[in-house]
C-alpha cells in the first residue's frame, strides 16, 4: 500500500511538471511580447533575456498611436466585429429555430443548400465572390466584409444542433398558451441557448477580429483598413521597430482576451455540442 | 390573411371529390406501410391533405399549412438571402469560372480544360501542391498527438485545471499577425534571435544554427511547428469533450481487473475516442489544406511574396487571381483544392455511418 502511494505521488509530480512545462511553452511567446513592448529597440534582443525591463518604456504605448493611424484601424475593426457578430447571432439563431422546430415545405432542400456549402472552403470561391461584390460596387467597402462574414452556414448548423436538444414539448406548450412562433423564439429558445450563443460569439468575434485574407483582398484605402491589416502594414514598413511592433501586438490581443475569458466557461460545452456531433 | 371569399357549393363539391379519395388512399397506404419512417411521412402527407380539404370547405385563401410555411420562411429569410447571394451564388460561379478565361474586365471566353492543362506545366502550382501536402502530412499527426496528450492530462482531477485549459487554448484565439510577429522575432534567423541564442549557449556552433523561416530547408518545419503550437488548443477542447463522453464504469471495471494507468489508456481511452480522433483528423486535414496566412506571415518577409520553397495552394490562388488577374486559372486551382477537401469529406461521411451504426 505504501509503495502504491509513493508511486501515485511520483506520478502526480511528473504530471504537474509536464503541465507547467507546457504552460510555459504556451505562455513564453506572450510574456516575451509583453516584455519587449516595454523596451527600446536596441534592448529587445539582449541576452540573457531580461524578462522585466529595468526602465519600462511606457512611451512605446504612446508613440504607436501617432506612428500609424491605429485609432482608425481599431475603430474600423470594432465596428465590423460588432456588426458581424450581432448579425451572425441574430440571423443564425432565427433560421436555426425554423430548421429545428418548425415543419414546412422545402425544409430539406433549403437545409441541403447549407450543408453542401459547409464542405466548400471559402478559399475556393473567394475569387468569384470578390468579382461579384466588385460588380455590385462593394469593393473597398466595409459592407463587403460584413456580407462576407455574417451569414455563415456554420452558425445555422451549430445553433440547429443545439435547438434540437431542447424538448419540443416546451414549444408545443407555449403554442397552446397562445404564443406566436416569434415569441417562443425570443422568450423560450434564446434564454435557453446561452452556451451555444456564447460559443458562436467567441468564434465569430475572434474570426472577424483576426481575419486577414478577407480585408486584404477587399480593403485598399488606408482609412478603411482593419487592425490586422494595419499591424501587418506597420510590421513590413518599420520591421526593426521591435518595441513598437510588440506594443501594437499587445493592444490587438486585449479585446480577444476579454471576450474569451468572459465567455470561456461555456466554451467546452459549446464545442462539445457543435463539434463532435456535427 | 383570413379573408374569405363567397363559397360556391358546386366548386367546393368538385374540389372535395378530388381531394377526399386522395386522402383515403394515403390513409390506407399508411396503414399498410411497415417501415416506420415511411409511415410517418405518409401520415404527414395525409395531414396536409386534410388541411386542404378544410381549406376548400371554409374557402380561406391560405391554408393553415401555408401560413405555417410563411412563418417558417420569415425565420429563415434573413440568413438565407444573405447566404444565397454571397455564398451559394459564388460557389456555383466558381465551378463555371474554372472552365473560362477571364481577366475581370474583358468578356469571358470558354476555355474548356485549358486551365487545368496550364496547371500541370506551372512550376509554382506544382510547388504549391507539394508544399501543401507536406504541410498536411507533417501537421496532422503532430497536432493530433499533442492535442490528445494534453486533453488526457487536463481531464485529470488536478489543481488549476481551468487555468491550464485556458492557457493552452489562448494561442488559438490570439491574433495571428501579432503572434506571428513574436515568433518571427523569437526565431529570428540572425545569431541574436533568442531561440538561436539559447541554442548557441547550449553549445551549438554559430555556423550550424538553423536559419528557420529564411532557410528553404527549414521553412516548412518552422511553419509546422508554429501551427501545432497555435492550433492544438482547439483540438484539445474537442478531445476533452470526447473524453467526458466516456462511460466511467468502464474504468471502474478495468480497475477491478488490476489494470495500470497505461493499460487503461491503451485499452479503454484510445478505442473509446476513435470517433473523436476520426473527426479531429478530418477537420484538421481540411484546415491544413486551407493554410495560407500562417505561411504568408512567417515566410513572406516584408513583401509578402512566397517563393517556391514555401508557396501553398491558397497563396497560388491569391496571386494568380489578384496579382495576375487570371481568374479562370485561379478558379481551376481552387477546384483542385475543393476536390482534395471533398475527398476527405466523403471519407468522413462513410466513417460517420460506420461509427453511428
XYZ file of C-alpha atoms in Angstrom:
635
model
C 0.000 0.000 0.000
C 2.790 2.348 0.875
C 4.576 1.611 -2.389
C 1.363 2.359 -4.254
C 1.154 5.721 -2.502
C 4.667 6.827 -3.322
C 4.108 5.689 -6.873
C 0.960 7.803 -7.291
C 2.784 10.684 -5.677
C 5.639 10.485 -8.165
C 3.124 10.304 -10.975
C 1.434 13.436 -9.640
C 4.734 15.280 -9.505
C 5.574 14.274 -13.068
C 2.082 15.288 -14.168
C 2.429 18.758 -12.697
C 5.949 19.138 -14.074
C 4.735 18.292 -17.570
C 1.779 20.663 -17.268
C 3.892 23.532 -16.035
C 6.389 22.967 -18.845
C 3.527 23.012 -21.339
C 2.040 26.159 -19.855
C 5.442 27.784 -20.198
C 5.709 26.818 -23.857
C 2.267 28.293 -24.452
C 2.906 31.451 -22.466
C 6.528 32.319 -23.182
C 5.838 33.981 -26.546
C 3.189 36.193 -24.911
C 5.447 37.016 -21.989
C 8.237 37.889 -24.377
C 5.842 40.053 -26.385
C 4.751 41.931 -23.279
C 8.292 42.347 -22.053
C 9.624 43.537 -25.418
C 6.789 46.048 -25.707
C 8.351 47.975 -22.812
C 11.846 48.043 -24.254
C 13.945 50.188 -26.543
C 14.542 48.554 -29.928
C 18.188 48.017 -29.168
C 17.426 46.239 -25.890
C 14.918 43.764 -27.285
C 17.467 41.141 -28.291
C 19.798 41.452 -25.307
C 20.820 38.055 -23.971
C 20.232 36.649 -21.376
C 16.629 37.732 -21.804
C 15.636 40.484 -19.418
C 12.046 39.481 -18.646
C 11.190 42.529 -16.557
C 12.770 45.640 -18.075
C 14.541 47.805 -15.512
C 13.269 51.018 -17.047
C 9.933 50.114 -18.614
C 9.418 52.293 -21.638
C 5.756 53.289 -21.487
C 6.464 55.691 -24.325
C 6.051 52.792 -26.824
C 2.370 52.650 -25.962
C 2.053 56.382 -26.583
C 4.103 56.552 -29.768
C 2.288 53.732 -31.503
C -0.894 55.802 -31.770
C 0.824 58.539 -33.754
C 3.160 56.357 -35.776
C 0.268 54.702 -37.629
C -3.440 55.621 -37.677
C -4.017 52.959 -35.041
C -7.179 54.589 -33.713
C -8.790 54.393 -37.157
C -7.827 50.739 -37.501
C -9.175 49.921 -34.056
C -12.467 51.719 -34.659
C -12.906 50.025 -38.052
C -12.281 46.622 -36.540
C -14.547 47.210 -33.555
C -17.334 48.380 -35.838
C -17.005 45.430 -38.213
C -16.683 42.870 -35.454
C -19.704 44.105 -33.519
C -21.948 44.283 -36.576
C -20.885 40.893 -37.911
C -21.230 39.174 -34.539
C -24.656 40.695 -33.943
C -25.940 39.773 -37.410
C -24.487 36.305 -37.231
C -26.062 35.530 -33.858
C -29.422 37.012 -34.761
C -29.889 35.543 -38.233
C -28.459 32.108 -37.461
C -30.447 31.549 -34.310
C -33.529 32.780 -36.147
C -33.054 30.424 -39.087
C -31.939 27.559 -36.858
C -35.199 27.772 -34.905
C -37.208 27.144 -38.061
C -34.973 24.269 -39.119
C -35.082 22.634 -35.702
C -38.645 23.190 -34.540
C -40.932 24.025 -37.466
C -42.246 21.852 -40.237
C -42.522 23.485 -43.645
C -42.343 22.916 -47.339
C -38.835 22.721 -48.826
C -37.127 22.353 -45.433
C -34.869 19.531 -46.505
C -33.894 21.228 -49.734
C -33.041 24.526 -48.047
C -31.007 22.790 -45.399
C -29.197 20.799 -48.047
C -28.023 24.087 -49.577
C -26.376 24.961 -46.268
C -24.788 21.545 -45.803
C -23.492 21.429 -49.351
C -21.531 24.644 -48.912
C -20.147 23.790 -45.485
C -17.741 21.425 -47.233
C -16.627 24.142 -49.662
C -13.860 26.230 -48.100
C -14.159 29.980 -48.528
C -10.826 29.988 -50.355
C -12.436 28.018 -53.175
C -14.989 30.693 -54.008
C -13.266 33.850 -52.783
C -12.357 34.863 -56.339
C -15.860 34.791 -57.878
C -17.221 36.284 -54.659
C -14.858 39.212 -54.982
C -15.778 39.754 -58.643
C -19.453 39.694 -57.698
C -19.010 42.191 -54.876
C -16.953 44.392 -57.188
C -19.698 44.397 -59.788
C -22.111 45.451 -57.035
C -19.787 48.333 -56.228
C -18.837 46.833 -52.875
C -15.075 46.519 -53.406
C -13.169 48.522 -50.801
C -16.207 48.917 -48.533
C -16.894 47.679 -45.042
C -20.231 46.373 -46.227
C -18.398 43.725 -48.258
C -16.603 42.445 -45.154
C -19.912 42.328 -43.279
C -21.662 40.368 -46.023
C -18.665 38.098 -46.238
C -18.763 37.070 -42.585
C -22.282 37.494 -41.291
C -24.278 34.717 -42.964
C -22.236 31.601 -42.453
C -23.685 28.143 -42.805
C -21.646 27.166 -39.768
C -23.684 29.386 -37.442
C -27.013 27.978 -38.601
C -25.677 24.478 -38.345
C -24.370 24.922 -34.840
C -27.490 26.600 -33.483
C -29.710 23.975 -35.085
C -27.767 21.201 -33.373
C -28.313 22.921 -30.069
C -32.016 23.696 -30.550
C -32.705 20.097 -31.450
C -31.585 19.179 -27.961
C -34.306 21.360 -26.417
C -37.522 19.376 -25.856
C -40.164 20.135 -28.489
C -42.839 19.834 -25.770
C -41.693 23.216 -24.454
C -42.582 24.859 -27.768
C -45.855 22.993 -28.035
C -46.926 24.013 -24.538
C -46.122 27.623 -25.418
C -48.124 27.366 -28.631
C -51.135 26.104 -26.688
C -50.717 29.081 -24.374
C -51.169 31.236 -27.456
C -47.606 32.396 -28.029
C -46.616 33.137 -31.595
C -43.535 31.461 -33.035
C -41.616 34.720 -32.716
C -42.443 34.923 -29.011
C -41.392 31.320 -28.499
C -38.067 32.038 -30.156
C -37.481 35.186 -28.120
C -38.841 34.136 -24.733
C -38.017 30.438 -24.614
C -35.326 29.450 -27.084
C -32.959 32.401 -26.779
C -32.644 32.320 -22.981
C -32.015 28.568 -23.118
C -29.279 28.745 -25.712
C -26.678 30.710 -23.773
C -23.911 28.080 -24.114
C -24.182 27.813 -27.874
C -24.694 31.552 -28.323
C -21.534 32.121 -26.294
C -19.583 29.660 -28.381
C -20.818 31.219 -31.589
C -19.941 34.646 -30.196
C -16.387 33.567 -29.438
C -15.955 32.012 -32.867
C -17.468 34.892 -34.795
C -15.844 37.607 -32.735
C -12.422 36.015 -32.909
C -12.705 35.172 -36.599
C -13.776 38.654 -37.592
C -11.345 40.401 -35.295
C -8.430 38.290 -36.530
C -9.448 37.901 -40.169
C -6.651 38.762 -42.516
C -7.231 37.426 -46.030
C -10.724 38.913 -46.373
C -9.741 42.504 -45.557
C -6.506 42.045 -47.525
C -8.463 41.301 -50.680
C -11.248 43.830 -50.202
C -9.878 46.865 -48.391
C -7.375 49.039 -50.224
C -7.954 52.518 -48.788
C -5.842 53.034 -45.699
C -8.591 54.730 -43.705
C -10.805 51.655 -44.116
C -8.265 49.031 -43.118
C -8.653 46.790 -40.100
C -6.321 46.356 -37.164
C -4.757 43.165 -38.513
C -4.006 44.732 -41.887
C -2.690 47.881 -40.234
C -0.494 45.868 -37.913
C 0.885 43.837 -40.776
C 1.477 47.010 -42.803
C 3.321 48.534 -39.869
C 5.480 45.427 -39.469
C 6.519 45.411 -43.103
C 7.213 49.163 -43.155
C 9.055 49.516 -39.860
C 10.373 45.968 -39.449
C 13.058 46.922 -36.947
C 10.948 48.985 -34.544
C 10.566 45.932 -32.355
C 9.315 47.690 -29.249
C 6.534 49.463 -31.108
C 5.508 46.338 -33.043
C 5.186 44.416 -29.807
C 3.229 47.222 -28.139
C 0.756 47.241 -31.044
C 0.533 43.440 -30.902
C -0.276 43.503 -27.204
C -3.016 46.057 -27.830
C -4.527 43.931 -30.612
C -4.772 40.934 -28.272
C -6.628 42.648 -25.426
C -10.208 42.608 -26.814
C -9.966 38.940 -27.787
C -8.609 38.122 -24.358
C -11.523 39.900 -22.671
C -14.202 38.223 -24.790
C -12.567 34.846 -24.435
C -12.113 34.991 -20.676
C -15.631 36.232 -20.025
C -17.299 33.534 -22.152
C -14.941 30.606 -21.787
C -16.897 28.741 -19.132
C -19.476 27.917 -21.790
C -16.878 27.064 -24.303
C -16.017 23.403 -23.743
C -19.736 22.677 -23.522
C -20.384 24.558 -26.761
C -17.589 22.934 -28.721
C -18.751 19.581 -27.441
C -22.275 20.215 -28.683
C -21.258 21.630 -32.050
C -18.072 19.781 -32.782
C -18.286 16.121 -32.037
C -21.845 15.566 -33.110
C -21.582 17.753 -36.200
C -54.840 36.666 -44.332
C -58.086 35.186 -43.117
C -60.166 36.763 -45.882
C -62.956 34.530 -47.087
C -64.472 34.645 -50.496
C -68.062 33.715 -51.246
C -68.317 29.981 -51.334
C -69.788 28.354 -54.383
C -71.104 24.935 -53.224
C -70.619 23.380 -56.652
C -66.936 24.317 -56.761
C -66.375 23.079 -53.237
C -68.052 19.798 -54.082
C -65.858 19.424 -57.129
C -62.681 20.041 -55.149
C -63.730 17.670 -52.417
C -64.481 14.912 -54.893
C -60.833 15.055 -55.950
C -59.280 15.513 -52.515
C -61.230 13.055 -50.429
C -60.335 9.920 -52.416
C -56.698 11.032 -52.293
C -56.862 11.301 -48.525
C -58.411 7.859 -48.265
C -55.698 6.375 -50.428
C -52.984 7.948 -48.269
C -54.564 6.693 -45.073
C -54.791 3.211 -46.483
C -51.164 3.281 -47.619
C -50.091 4.486 -44.206
C -51.854 1.616 -42.516
C -50.257 -0.956 -44.780
C -46.778 0.536 -44.577
C -44.485 -1.260 -42.140
C -41.398 0.973 -42.373
C -41.816 3.500 -39.556
C -40.129 6.377 -41.363
C -42.260 5.997 -44.475
C -45.337 5.630 -42.332
C -44.659 8.931 -40.623
C -44.085 10.583 -43.966
C -47.411 9.305 -45.301
C -49.079 10.491 -42.122
C -47.731 13.977 -42.707
C -48.970 13.921 -46.299
C -52.383 12.921 -45.051
C -52.372 15.831 -42.594
C -51.628 18.202 -45.427
C -54.467 16.721 -47.449
C -56.918 17.151 -44.550
C -55.775 20.726 -44.310
C -56.560 21.241 -47.996
C -59.995 19.782 -47.548
C -60.662 22.082 -44.629
C -59.460 24.996 -46.722
C -61.786 24.030 -49.565
C -64.719 23.854 -47.179
C -64.124 27.199 -45.477
C -62.829 28.990 -48.551
C -59.810 30.585 -46.814
C -57.167 31.904 -49.170
C -54.218 30.477 -47.206
C -54.357 27.041 -45.656
C -53.063 26.591 -42.129
C -50.004 24.841 -43.503
C -49.327 27.710 -45.904
C -49.489 30.141 -43.001
C -47.109 27.991 -41.020
C -44.800 27.827 -44.031
C -44.789 31.596 -44.306
C -43.839 32.000 -40.653
C -41.024 29.480 -41.094
C -39.754 31.247 -44.200
C -39.743 34.543 -42.357
C -37.420 32.946 -39.792
C -35.065 31.643 -42.429
C -35.102 34.517 -44.885
C -32.720 36.973 -43.165
C -29.928 34.445 -43.090
C -30.790 32.566 -46.242
C -30.956 35.585 -48.536
C -27.503 36.727 -47.418
C -26.224 33.201 -47.624
C -27.670 32.554 -51.094
C -26.356 35.789 -52.579
C -22.903 35.867 -51.011
C -22.063 32.187 -50.639
C -24.249 29.929 -52.738
C -24.038 32.141 -55.827
C -20.249 32.489 -55.782
C -19.832 28.751 -55.136
C -21.777 27.957 -58.305
C -19.950 30.699 -60.182
C -16.604 29.208 -59.067
C -17.369 25.918 -60.781
C -18.226 27.692 -64.032
C -15.269 30.053 -63.861
C -12.801 27.163 -63.738
C -13.652 26.469 -67.379
C -13.440 30.080 -68.558
C -10.722 32.519 -69.443
C -11.360 35.878 -67.819
C -9.288 38.837 -66.665
C -12.161 40.588 -64.926
C -12.534 43.391 -67.495
C -12.875 41.911 -70.960
C -15.520 39.418 -71.998
C -15.270 35.866 -70.716
C -14.174 33.179 -73.123
C -14.799 29.476 -72.886
C -11.514 27.713 -72.252
C -12.551 24.093 -71.815
C -9.972 22.176 -69.855
C -7.214 24.586 -70.815
C -6.875 25.995 -67.280
C -6.259 22.533 -65.922
C -3.699 21.813 -68.640
C -1.856 25.026 -67.711
C -1.552 23.869 -64.122
C 0.413 20.748 -64.975
C 3.174 22.823 -66.559
C 3.209 25.521 -63.884
C 6.182 25.172 -61.553
C 4.620 27.339 -58.878
C 1.453 25.261 -58.903
C 3.401 22.040 -58.527
C 5.486 23.513 -55.720
C 2.318 24.772 -54.030
C 0.666 21.367 -54.266
C 3.757 19.643 -52.923
C 4.199 22.063 -50.018
C 0.527 21.875 -49.060
C 0.654 18.091 -48.941
C 3.925 18.105 -46.972
C 2.430 20.614 -44.556
C -0.640 18.429 -44.018
C 1.282 15.207 -43.627
C 3.546 16.790 -41.017
C 0.975 18.858 -39.142
C -1.904 16.403 -38.786
C -0.262 13.588 -36.772
C 1.829 16.022 -34.745
C -1.178 18.147 -33.727
C -3.304 15.068 -33.102
C -0.784 13.526 -30.721
C -0.164 16.718 -28.766
C -3.871 17.570 -28.536
C -4.752 14.100 -27.281
C -1.969 14.064 -24.702
C -2.960 17.498 -23.488
C -6.626 16.549 -23.256
C -5.893 13.393 -21.271
C -3.716 15.353 -18.849
C -6.250 18.135 -18.456
C -9.086 15.681 -17.893
C -7.476 14.548 -14.607
C -8.615 15.993 -11.328
C -5.823 18.462 -10.761
C -5.441 21.870 -9.234
C -5.558 24.784 -11.642
C -7.170 22.702 -14.356
C -9.131 25.602 -15.768
C -6.043 27.763 -15.808
C -4.116 25.187 -17.824
C -7.030 24.715 -20.205
C -7.349 28.442 -20.804
C -3.625 28.814 -21.318
C -3.443 26.058 -23.909
C -6.433 27.432 -25.753
C -5.362 31.049 -25.842
C -2.907 30.824 -28.787
C -5.792 29.589 -30.917
C -7.843 32.750 -30.403
C -4.887 35.142 -30.370
C -4.429 37.309 -33.433
C -2.225 35.597 -35.978
C -0.483 38.793 -37.083
C 0.588 39.580 -33.541
C 1.643 36.058 -32.635
C 3.496 35.577 -35.908
C 5.362 38.819 -35.256
C 6.610 37.442 -31.941
C 7.609 34.145 -33.494
C 9.494 35.893 -36.250
C 11.486 37.690 -33.571
C 11.960 34.675 -31.307
C 13.035 32.555 -34.264
C 14.964 35.332 -35.896
C 17.473 33.725 -38.265
C 20.240 36.007 -37.010
C 22.513 34.752 -34.251
C 20.907 37.276 -31.929
C 17.449 35.676 -32.164
C 16.506 34.441 -28.668
C 15.983 30.828 -29.720
C 19.233 30.702 -31.642
C 20.963 32.433 -28.752
C 19.798 29.679 -26.432
C 20.959 27.009 -28.887
C 24.304 28.789 -29.176
C 24.697 28.878 -25.430
C 23.864 25.196 -25.271
C 26.937 24.637 -27.349
C 25.739 24.643 -30.931
C 28.276 26.092 -33.368
C 27.362 29.531 -34.712
C 27.595 28.244 -38.275
C 25.174 25.386 -37.843
C 22.450 27.467 -36.186
C 19.244 26.993 -38.182
C 18.044 29.955 -40.238
C 14.411 28.963 -39.569
C 11.989 30.595 -41.979
C 14.793 32.162 -44.004
C 16.216 28.765 -44.957
C 14.410 26.817 -47.635
C 15.072 23.547 -45.844
C 13.820 24.792 -42.508
C 10.913 26.989 -43.533
C 8.290 24.230 -43.659
C 9.480 22.877 -40.325
C 9.109 26.315 -38.744
C 5.622 26.713 -40.207
C 4.507 23.274 -39.000
C 5.930 23.859 -35.542
C 4.150 27.184 -35.305
C 0.798 25.874 -36.440
C 0.896 22.972 -34.000
C 1.553 25.452 -31.211
C -1.164 27.815 -32.379
C -3.963 25.356 -33.108
C -3.593 22.409 -30.773
C -5.739 24.068 -28.088
C -8.792 23.894 -30.302
C -8.434 20.188 -30.999
C -7.690 19.621 -27.339
C -11.115 21.026 -26.465
C -12.780 18.635 -28.909
C -10.859 15.759 -27.347
C -11.872 16.926 -23.881
C -15.491 16.769 -24.960
C -14.871 13.254 -26.266
C -13.208 12.168 -23.022
C -16.116 13.431 -20.963
C -18.404 11.203 -23.017
C -16.621 8.018 -21.964
C -18.577 5.894 -19.513
C -16.839 5.947 -16.109
C -17.925 2.370 -15.337
C -15.532 1.119 -17.964
C -12.622 2.470 -15.951
C -14.010 1.040 -12.719
C -14.316 -2.424 -14.231
C -10.828 -2.098 -15.560
C -9.520 -1.000 -12.153
C -11.029 -4.123 -10.556
C -9.102 -6.210 -13.047
C -5.925 -4.544 -11.819
C -5.059 -2.627 -14.966
C -2.446 0.105 -14.645
C -2.674 3.658 -15.994
C -1.058 2.844 -19.284
C -3.276 -0.186 -19.890
C -6.344 1.845 -19.094
C -5.322 4.431 -21.655
C -4.452 1.848 -24.261
C -7.473 -0.464 -23.881
C -10.238 1.975 -22.921
C -9.478 5.621 -23.604
C -7.980 5.200 -27.038
C -10.612 2.829 -28.506
C -13.435 4.862 -26.949
C -12.034 8.001 -28.538
C -11.917 6.503 -32.044
C -14.872 8.539 -33.373
C -13.390 11.746 -31.905
C -9.971 11.015 -33.355
C -11.571 10.372 -36.686
C -13.494 13.642 -36.564
C -10.459 15.635 -35.453
C -8.320 14.124 -38.211
C -10.829 15.136 -40.858
C -11.288 18.701 -39.619
C -7.562 19.098 -39.139
C -6.730 17.840 -42.625
C -9.276 20.141 -44.227
C -7.942 23.087 -42.251
C -4.419 22.211 -43.332
C -5.392 22.292 -46.996
C -6.696 25.810 -46.435
C -3.458 27.092 -44.924
C -2.413 30.479 -46.153
C -1.920 33.226 -43.616
C 0.493 31.336 -41.360
C 2.855 30.758 -44.267
C 2.339 34.273 -45.591
C 3.323 35.818 -42.268
C 6.174 33.540 -41.299
C 7.820 33.099 -44.691
C 6.597 36.091 -46.683
C 9.120 38.590 -45.334
C 8.305 42.236 -45.834
C 6.945 41.921 -49.350
C 4.578 39.070 -48.612
C 5.749 37.169 -51.681
C 6.278 33.461 -51.166
C 8.974 31.635 -53.089
C 8.759 28.048 -54.247
C 10.037 26.584 -51.010
C 7.044 27.886 -49.063
C 4.235 28.592 -51.532
C 0.918 26.874 -50.756
C -2.222 26.308 -52.831
C -4.328 29.133 -51.407
C -1.462 31.560 -51.920
C -1.209 30.416 -55.531
C -4.927 31.095 -56.000
C -4.479 34.511 -54.425
C -1.504 35.555 -56.539
C -2.985 34.311 -59.812
C -6.333 35.987 -59.146
C -5.432 39.275 -57.511
C -1.932 39.929 -58.848
C -2.103 38.436 -62.365
C -5.890 38.535 -62.840
C -6.015 35.033 -64.308
C -9.414 34.494 -62.755
C -10.282 31.347 -64.688
C -6.967 29.716 -63.903
C -7.225 30.687 -60.236
C -10.654 29.087 -60.061
C -9.301 25.926 -61.650
C -6.655 25.748 -58.910
C -9.451 26.331 -56.407
C -11.214 23.297 -57.880
C -8.148 21.176 -57.127
C -8.318 22.427 -53.545
C -12.031 21.667 -53.462
C -11.543 18.139 -54.782
C -8.982 17.443 -52.070
C -11.351 18.692 -49.384
C -14.253 16.801 -50.945
C -12.320 13.553 -50.928
C -11.658 13.952 -47.210
C -15.300 14.873 -46.564
C -16.515 11.750 -48.348
C -14.247 9.659 -46.168
C -15.870 11.371 -43.210
C -19.399 10.553 -44.366
C -18.509 6.893 -44.696
C -16.769 6.912 -41.338
C -19.683 8.585 -39.596
C -22.014 5.884 -40.822
C -19.628 3.284 -39.523
C -19.383 4.859 -36.066
C -23.038 5.658 -35.656
C -24.112 2.158 -36.679
